[in-house]
C-alpha positions as semicolon CSV with decimal commas, in nm:
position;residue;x (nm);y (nm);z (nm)
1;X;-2,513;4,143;0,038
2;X;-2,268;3,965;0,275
3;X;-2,007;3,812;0,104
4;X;-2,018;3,440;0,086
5;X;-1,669;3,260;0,316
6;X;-1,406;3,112;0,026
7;X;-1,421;2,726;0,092
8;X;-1,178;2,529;-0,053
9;X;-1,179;2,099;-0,131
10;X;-0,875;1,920;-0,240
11;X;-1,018;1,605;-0,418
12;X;-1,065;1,377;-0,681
13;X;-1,331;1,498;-0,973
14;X;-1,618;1,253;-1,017
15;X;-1,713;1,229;-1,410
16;X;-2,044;1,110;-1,298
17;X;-2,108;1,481;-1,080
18;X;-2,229;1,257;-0,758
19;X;-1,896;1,257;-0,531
20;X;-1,580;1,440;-0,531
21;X;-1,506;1,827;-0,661
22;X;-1,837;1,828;-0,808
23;X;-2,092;1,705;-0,482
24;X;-1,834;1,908;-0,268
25;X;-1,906;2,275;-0,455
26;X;-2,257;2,194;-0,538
27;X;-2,289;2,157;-0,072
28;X;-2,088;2,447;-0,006
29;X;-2,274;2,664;-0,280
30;X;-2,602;2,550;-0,182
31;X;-2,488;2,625;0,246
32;X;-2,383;2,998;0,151
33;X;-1,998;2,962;0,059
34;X;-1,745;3,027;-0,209
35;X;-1,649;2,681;-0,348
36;X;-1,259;2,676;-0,508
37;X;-1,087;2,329;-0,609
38;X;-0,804;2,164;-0,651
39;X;-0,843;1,843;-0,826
40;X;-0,571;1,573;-0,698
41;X;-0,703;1,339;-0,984
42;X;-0,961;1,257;-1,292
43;X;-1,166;0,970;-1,231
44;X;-1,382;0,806;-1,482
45;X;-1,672;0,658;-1,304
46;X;-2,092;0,688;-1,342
47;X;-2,279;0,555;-1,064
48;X;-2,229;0,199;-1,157
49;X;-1,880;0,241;-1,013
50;X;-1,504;0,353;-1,129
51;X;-1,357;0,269;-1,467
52;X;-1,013;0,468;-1,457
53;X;-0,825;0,740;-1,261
54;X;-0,562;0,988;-1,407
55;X;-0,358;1,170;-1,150
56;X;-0,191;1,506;-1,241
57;X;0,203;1,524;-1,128
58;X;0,206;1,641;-0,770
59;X;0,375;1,970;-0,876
60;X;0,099;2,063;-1,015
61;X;-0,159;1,981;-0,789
62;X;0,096;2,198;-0,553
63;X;0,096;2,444;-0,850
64;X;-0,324;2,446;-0,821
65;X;-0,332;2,484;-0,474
66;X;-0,064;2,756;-0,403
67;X;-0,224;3,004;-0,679
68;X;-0,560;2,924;-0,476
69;X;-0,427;2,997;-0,165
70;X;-0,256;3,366;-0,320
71;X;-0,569;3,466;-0,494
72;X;-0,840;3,412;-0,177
73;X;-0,892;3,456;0,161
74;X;-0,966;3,084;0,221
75;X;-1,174;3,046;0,519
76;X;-1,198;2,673;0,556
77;X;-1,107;2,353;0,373
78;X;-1,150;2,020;0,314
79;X;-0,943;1,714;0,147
80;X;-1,083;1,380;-0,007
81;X;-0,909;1,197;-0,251
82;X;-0,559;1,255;-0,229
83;X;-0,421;0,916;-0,415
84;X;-0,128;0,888;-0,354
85;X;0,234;0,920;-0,131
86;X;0,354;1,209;-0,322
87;X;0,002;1,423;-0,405
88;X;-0,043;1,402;0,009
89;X;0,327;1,533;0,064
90;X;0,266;1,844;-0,146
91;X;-0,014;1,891;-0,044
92;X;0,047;1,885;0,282
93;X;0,371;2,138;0,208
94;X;0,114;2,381;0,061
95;X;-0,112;2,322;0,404
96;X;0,190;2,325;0,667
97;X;0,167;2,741;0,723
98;X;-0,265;2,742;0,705
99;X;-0,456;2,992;0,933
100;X;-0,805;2,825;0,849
101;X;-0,935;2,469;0,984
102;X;-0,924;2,186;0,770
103;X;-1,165;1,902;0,750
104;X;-0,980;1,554;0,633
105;X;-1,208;1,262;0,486
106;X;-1,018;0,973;0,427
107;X;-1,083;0,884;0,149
108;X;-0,968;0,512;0,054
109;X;-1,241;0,321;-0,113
110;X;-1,537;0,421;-0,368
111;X;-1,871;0,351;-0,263
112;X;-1,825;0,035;-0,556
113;X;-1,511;-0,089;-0,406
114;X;-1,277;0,072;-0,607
115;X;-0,927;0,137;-0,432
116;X;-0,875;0,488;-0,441
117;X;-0,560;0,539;-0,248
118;X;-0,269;0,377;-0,293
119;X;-0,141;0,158;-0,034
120;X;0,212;0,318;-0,001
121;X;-0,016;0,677;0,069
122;X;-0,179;0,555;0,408
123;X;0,154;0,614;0,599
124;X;0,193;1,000;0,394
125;X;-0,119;1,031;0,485
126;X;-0,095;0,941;0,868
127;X;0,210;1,118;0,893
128;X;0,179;1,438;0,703
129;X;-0,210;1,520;0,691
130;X;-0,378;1,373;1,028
131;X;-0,126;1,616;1,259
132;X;-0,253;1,937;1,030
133;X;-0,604;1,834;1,023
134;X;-0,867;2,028;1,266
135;X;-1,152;1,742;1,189
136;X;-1,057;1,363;1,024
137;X;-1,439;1,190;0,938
138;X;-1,356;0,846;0,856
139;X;-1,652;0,567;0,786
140;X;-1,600;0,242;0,999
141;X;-1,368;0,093;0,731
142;X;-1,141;0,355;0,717
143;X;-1,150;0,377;1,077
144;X;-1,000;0,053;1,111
145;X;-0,732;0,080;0,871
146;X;-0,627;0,404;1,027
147;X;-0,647;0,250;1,437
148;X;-0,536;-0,113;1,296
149;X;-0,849;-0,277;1,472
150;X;-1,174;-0,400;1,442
151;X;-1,482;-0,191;1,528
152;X;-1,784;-0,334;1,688
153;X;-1,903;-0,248;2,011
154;X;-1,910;0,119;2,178
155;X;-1,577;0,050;2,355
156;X;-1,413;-0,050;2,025
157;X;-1,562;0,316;1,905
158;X;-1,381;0,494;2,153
159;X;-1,068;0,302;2,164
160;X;-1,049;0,357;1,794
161;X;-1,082;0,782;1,826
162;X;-0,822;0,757;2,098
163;X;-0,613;0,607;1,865
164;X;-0,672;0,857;1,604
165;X;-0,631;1,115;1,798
166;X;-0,302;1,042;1,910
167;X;-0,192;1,088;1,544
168;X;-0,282;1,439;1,562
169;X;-0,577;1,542;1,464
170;X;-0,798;1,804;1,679
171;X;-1,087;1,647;1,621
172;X;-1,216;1,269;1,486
173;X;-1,608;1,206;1,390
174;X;-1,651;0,851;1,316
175;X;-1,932;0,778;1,098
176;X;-2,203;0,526;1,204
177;X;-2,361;0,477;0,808
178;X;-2,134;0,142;0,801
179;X;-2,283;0,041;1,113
180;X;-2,618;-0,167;1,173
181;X;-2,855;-0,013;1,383
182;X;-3,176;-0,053;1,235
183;X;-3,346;0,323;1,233
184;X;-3,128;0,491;1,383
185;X;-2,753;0,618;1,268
186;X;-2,483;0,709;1,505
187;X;-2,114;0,947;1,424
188;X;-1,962;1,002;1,742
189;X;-1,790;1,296;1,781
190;X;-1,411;1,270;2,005
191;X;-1,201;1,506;2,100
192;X;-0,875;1,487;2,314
193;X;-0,923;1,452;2,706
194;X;-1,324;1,389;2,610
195;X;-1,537;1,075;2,622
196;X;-1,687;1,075;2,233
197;X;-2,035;1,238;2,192
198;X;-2,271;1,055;2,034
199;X;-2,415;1,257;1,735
200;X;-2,791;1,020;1,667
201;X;-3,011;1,070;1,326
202;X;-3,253;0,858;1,217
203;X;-3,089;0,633;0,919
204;X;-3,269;0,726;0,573
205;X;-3,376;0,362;0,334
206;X;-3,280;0,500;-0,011
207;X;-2,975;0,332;-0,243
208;X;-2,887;0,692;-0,312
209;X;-2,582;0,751;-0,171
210;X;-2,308;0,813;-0,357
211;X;-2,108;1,132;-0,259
212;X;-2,227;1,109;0,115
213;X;-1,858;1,124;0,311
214;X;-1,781;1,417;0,044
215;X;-2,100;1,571;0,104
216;X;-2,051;1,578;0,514
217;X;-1,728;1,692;0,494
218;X;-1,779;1,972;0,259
219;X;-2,073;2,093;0,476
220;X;-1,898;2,083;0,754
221;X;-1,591;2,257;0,612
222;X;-1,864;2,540;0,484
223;X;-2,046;2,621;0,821
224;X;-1,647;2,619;0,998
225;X;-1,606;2,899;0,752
226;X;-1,920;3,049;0,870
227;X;-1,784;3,065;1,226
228;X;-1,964;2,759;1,350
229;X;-1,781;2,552;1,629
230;X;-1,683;2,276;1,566
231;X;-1,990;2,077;1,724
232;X;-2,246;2,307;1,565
233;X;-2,083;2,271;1,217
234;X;-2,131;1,845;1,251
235;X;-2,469;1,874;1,345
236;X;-2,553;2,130;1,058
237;X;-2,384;1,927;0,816
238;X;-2,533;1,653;0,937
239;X;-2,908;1,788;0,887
240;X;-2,789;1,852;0,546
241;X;-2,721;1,555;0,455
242;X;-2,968;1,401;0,599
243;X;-3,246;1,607;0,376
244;X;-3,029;1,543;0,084
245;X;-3,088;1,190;0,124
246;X;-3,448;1,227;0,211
247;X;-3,463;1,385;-0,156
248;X;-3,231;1,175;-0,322
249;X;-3,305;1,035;-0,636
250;X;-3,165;0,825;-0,949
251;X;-3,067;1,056;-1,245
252;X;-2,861;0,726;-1,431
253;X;-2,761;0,394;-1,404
254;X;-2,666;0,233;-1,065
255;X;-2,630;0,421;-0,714
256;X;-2,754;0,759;-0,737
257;X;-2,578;1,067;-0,554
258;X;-2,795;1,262;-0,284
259;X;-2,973;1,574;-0,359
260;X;-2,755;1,855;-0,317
261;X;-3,046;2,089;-0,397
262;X;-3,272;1,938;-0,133
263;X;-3,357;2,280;0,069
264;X;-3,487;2,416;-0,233
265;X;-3,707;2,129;-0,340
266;X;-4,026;2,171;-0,175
């Protein structure tokens, strides 16, 4: 039996299982990988939205992700919820030396509006994690935050990646699910010295969809450690997701999370 890649998410653990450490290892188990974790802080939250977070001190989320990176042959990673100022500079510390791509969701806001990134930790996290990150996937609203401007038309798509992309990262796929487009979704795909690529899918009508930016970004960091490039692993992660939605469903109260099982449902 081959031995499954080591893929490794730096996040924020969701009590309620649909979003954060917990929808990230249940994609890259289910896509063939190794999941490891290193929780940057303890939320409290069910999918009628977040009631409290508890951060560890950032030495020990360094402490967590050093041992990690000792113990395995990490072969791609990922980072959501990193909080705050001082989690993203030790974390990024830990990162500075990596040999493996990393995949960078933004994380800023729950899918219930709950803040969950400090304000003082968008500069760390411009300034420290965007130059070390091989792929940043922000939604529309975090987008804007990071390119300070609106997003409407085409144009303002791929003013906003050039702006992004002069922070640092290799790579920016902006997500079209905040977008209206009636069946049809959009991410666009930009790269430095390229016009961004359109990535289509048709949009999926469920409420289901907590855990969908972790979800993407997880995949994505799994078929990287495959050996995908970096195109191929967007659009596999993006078919993913896609069926996971298709086979969402409600286990509890409020928003359900997508189906992370969904190639093995019939």
């Amino acid at each position: 039996m081959k031995t499954p890649p080591c893929v490794l998410t730096i996040a924020g653990s969701d009590s309620g299982g649909g979003a954060g450490i917990q929808a990230d290892i249940k994609a890259m188990t289910v896509l063939g990988g190794f999941g490891m974790s290193v929780i940057t802080a303890l939320t409290a939250q069910n999918g009628l939205g977040v009631t409290g977070i508890h951060a560890p001190e950032p030495e020990f989320v360094a402490l967590q992700l050093s041992t990690v990176l000792e113990g395995f042959p990490v072969a791609a990673a990922k980072t959501g919820m990193l909080f705050s100022a001082p989690i993203i500079e030790a974390v990024a510390d830990c990162l500075a030396a990596k040999n493996f791509p990393l995949v960078v969701d933004p994380v800023s806001v729950s899918q219930s509006g709950h803040a969950l990134l400090k304000p003082d930790a968008v500069e760390a996290l411009k300034r420290r994690i965007l130059p070390i990150a091989d792929l940043l996937t922000p939604n529309r609203p975090e987008a804007e935050m990071l390119a300070g401007m609106k997003i409407d038309t085409e144009e303002d798509v791929a003013e906003a990646i050039r702006r992004i992309l002069d922070m640092g990262p290799k790579a920016v796929l902006l997500k079209g699910g905040h977008f209206e487009g009636g069946s049809t979704l959009v991410d666009w795909l930009g790269e430095p010295g390229k016009a961004p690529r359109a990535l289509p899918q048709s949009r999926v009508d469920t409420v289901n969809n907590h855990g969908t930016g972790c979800t993407l970004s997880a995949a994505i960091a799994t078929w990287l450690a495959h050996g995908c490039v970096m195109e191929e692993a967007v659009v596999r992660a993006q078919q993913y997701l896609h069926l996971c939605l298709e086979k969402s469903y409600t286990p509890g109260k409020g928003a359900g999370p997508v189906n992370h099982a969904a190639p093995y449902m019939g």
